[in-house]
mmCIF file of C-alpha atoms in Angstrom:
data_model
loop_
_atom_site.group_PDB
_atom_site.id
_atom_site.type_symbol
_atom_site.label_atom_id
_atom_site.label_comp_id
_atom_site.label_asym_id
_atom_site.label_seq_id
_atom_site.Cartn_x
_atom_site.Cartn_y
_atom_site.Cartn_z
ATOM 1 C CA TRP A 12 -5.626 -3.866 -5.735
ATOM 2 C CA ASP A 13 -8.705 -3.005 -7.845
ATOM 3 C CA ASP A 14 -10.970 -6.171 -6.923
ATOM 4 C CA VAL A 15 -10.900 -6.249 -3.483
ATOM 5 C CA ASP A 16 -13.968 -7.832 -2.539
ATOM 6 C CA PHE A 17 -15.103 -7.124 1.767
ATOM 7 C CA SER A 18 -18.555 -8.461 1.188
ATOM 8 C CA ARG A 19 -18.243 -11.499 3.532
ATOM 9 C CA GLY A 20 -16.742 -9.227 5.999
ATOM 10 C CA VAL A 21 -13.175 -11.010 5.463
ATOM 11 C CA GLY A 22 -10.301 -8.344 5.604
ATOM 12 C CA THR A 23 -9.868 -4.735 6.986
ATOM 13 C CA VAL A 24 -8.700 -1.710 6.030
ATOM 14 C CA PHE A 25 -6.709 0.975 7.967
ATOM 15 C CA TYR A 26 -5.221 4.495 7.277
ATOM 16 C CA GLN A 27 -3.203 6.887 9.549
ATOM 17 C CA GLU A 28 -2.547 10.486 8.232
ATOM 18 C CA PHE A 29 0.578 12.357 9.455
ATOM 19 C CA PHE A 30 1.037 16.029 9.008
ATOM 20 C CA THR A 31 4.564 16.826 9.677
ATOM 21 C CA LEU A 32 5.260 20.390 8.549
ATOM 22 C CA ASN A 33 6.281 21.632 11.865
ATOM 23 C CA SER A 34 6.027 18.815 14.235
ATOM 24 C CA ALA A 35 8.238 16.162 15.498
ATOM 25 C CA LYS A 36 8.406 13.071 13.207
ATOM 26 C CA PRO A 37 7.566 9.711 14.422
ATOM 27 C CA PRO A 38 10.045 6.769 13.462
ATOM 28 C CA PHE A 39 7.541 5.632 10.412
ATOM 29 C CA ILE A 40 8.104 9.082 8.825
ATOM 30 C CA HIS A 41 11.751 8.593 9.428
ATOM 31 C CA ASP A 42 11.767 5.580 7.752
ATOM 32 C CA VAL A 43 9.746 6.386 4.577
ATOM 33 C CA GLU A 44 12.143 9.618 4.168
ATOM 34 C CA ALA A 45 14.869 7.203 4.351
ATOM 35 C CA LYS A 46 13.636 4.774 1.520
ATOM 36 C CA ILE A 47 12.884 7.909 -0.714
ATOM 37 C CA ARG A 48 16.662 9.195 -0.211
ATOM 38 C CA ARG A 49 17.874 5.945 -0.701
ATOM 39 C CA TYR A 50 16.024 4.974 -3.773
ATOM 40 C CA MET A 51 15.542 7.891 -5.096
ATOM 41 C CA LYS A 52 19.131 9.397 -4.445
ATOM 42 C CA THR A 53 17.851 12.814 -3.442
ATOM 43 C CA SER A 54 17.194 15.029 -0.299
ATOM 44 C CA TYR A 55 13.691 14.403 0.829
ATOM 45 C CA SER A 56 11.850 15.628 3.668
ATOM 46 C CA ALA A 57 8.115 15.077 4.210
ATOM 47 C CA VAL A 58 5.563 17.570 5.393
ATOM 48 C CA TRP A 59 2.607 14.908 4.780
ATOM 49 C CA THR A 60 2.198 11.230 4.386
ATOM 50 C CA LEU A 61 -0.983 8.727 4.110
ATOM 51 C CA LYS A 62 -0.343 5.162 5.212
ATOM 52 C CA ILE A 63 -2.995 2.379 3.777
ATOM 53 C CA THR A 64 -2.811 -1.017 4.807
ATOM 54 C CA TRP A 65 -5.143 -3.562 3.590
ATOM 55 C CA GLU A 66 -4.877 -6.693 5.647
ATOM 56 C CA LYS A 67 -6.238 -10.007 4.908
ATOM 57 C CA ALA A 68 -8.025 -8.659 1.609
ATOM 58 C CA PRO A 69 -9.675 -11.499 -0.351
ATOM 59 C CA ALA A 70 -9.948 -11.221 -4.179
ATOM 60 C CA HIS A 71 -13.036 -10.157 -5.822
ATOM 61 C CA THR A 72 -15.085 -12.159 -5.847
ATOM 62 C CA ALA A 73 -14.865 -13.402 -1.935
ATOM 63 C CA ARG A 74 -17.566 -15.673 -2.130
ATOM 64 C CA THR A 75 -15.744 -18.032 -4.169
ATOM 65 C CA ASP A 76 -12.616 -18.254 -1.956
ATOM 66 C CA THR A 77 -12.075 -15.998 1.303
ATOM 67 C CA ARG A 78 -8.849 -18.251 2.324
ATOM 68 C CA ARG A 79 -6.432 -16.731 -0.288
ATOM 69 C CA THR A 80 -5.926 -13.193 0.971
ATOM 70 C CA SER A 81 -3.366 -10.388 0.640
ATOM 71 C CA THR A 82 -1.689 -7.888 2.911
ATOM 72 C CA TYR A 83 -0.342 -4.861 1.340
ATOM 73 C CA GLN A 84 0.370 -1.063 2.077
ATOM 74 C CA ALA A 85 0.565 1.963 0.113
ATOM 75 C CA VAL A 86 1.998 5.038 1.398
ATOM 76 C CA LEU A 87 1.525 8.285 -0.240
ATOM 77 C CA THR A 88 3.943 11.274 0.864
ATOM 78 C CA THR A 89 4.825 14.211 -0.283
ATOM 79 C CA ASP A 90 7.313 17.327 0.466
ATOM 80 C CA GLY A 91 4.911 19.877 -1.032
ATOM 81 C CA PHE A 92 6.830 19.745 -4.405
ATOM 82 C CA ARG A 93 7.040 16.043 -4.917
ATOM 83 C CA SER A 94 5.175 13.354 -4.023
ATOM 84 C CA TYR A 95 6.031 9.683 -3.787
ATOM 85 C CA LEU A 96 4.334 6.398 -3.606
ATOM 86 C CA LEU A 97 5.478 3.187 -1.627
ATOM 87 C CA ILE A 98 4.017 -0.024 -2.428
ATOM 88 C CA LEU A 99 4.953 -2.826 0.201
ATOM 89 C CA TYR A 100 3.727 -6.164 -0.028
ATOM 90 C CA GLN A 101 3.639 -9.345 2.304
ATOM 91 C CA ASP A 102 6.268 -11.700 2.176
ATOM 92 C CA GLY A 103 5.402 -13.844 -0.943
ATOM 93 C CA GLY A 104 3.835 -11.175 -2.818
ATOM 94 C CA MET A 105 -0.065 -10.693 -4.085
ATOM 95 C CA ARG A 106 -1.318 -14.587 -3.277
ATOM 96 C CA TRP A 107 -4.861 -13.885 -5.136
ATOM 97 C CA ASP A 108 -5.470 -16.247 -7.819
ATOM 98 C CA TYR A 109 -5.718 -14.011 -10.907
ATOM 99 C CA SER A 110 -7.249 -16.406 -13.077
ATOM 100 C CA GLN A 111 -10.450 -16.128 -11.190
ATOM 101 C CA LEU A 112 -10.468 -12.232 -11.539
ATOM 102 C CA SER A 113 -13.036 -11.009 -14.458
ATOM 103 C CA ALA A 114 -10.465 -9.511 -16.141
ATOM 104 C CA THR A 115 -8.236 -11.851 -18.406
ATOM 105 C CA ASN A 116 -5.172 -9.288 -19.153
ATOM 106 C CA VAL A 117 -4.342 -8.972 -15.652
ATOM 107 C CA LEU A 118 -0.786 -8.327 -14.945
ATOM 108 C CA ILE A 119 0.985 -8.347 -11.464
ATOM 109 C CA GLY A 120 4.581 -6.762 -11.154
ATOM 110 C CA TYR A 121 6.011 -3.742 -11.894
ATOM 111 C CA SER A 122 7.715 -1.813 -14.731
#
């Protein structure tokens, strides 16, 4: 995500914050909690969550190609003791041509 370039007016960033300590939880939060319970095999009840979505974001530099965009999302959540980050990508993953980025030692994936 480090080389997003919005300078050509292509792409948008949205965010939404959820405080759920003493309030009803929307379906999105129930889904986040269920994913954490399933993947981490632990009980989890979110008290705060931040959802950030990068929609049709072009890679740096956009002046060379604004057609190859990616949509992805980061969800940060905590129960006040433990914190988690969920990263979600559009079908097909990142569609940037990483060979055009300024860094030559780029790695896309996870470990």
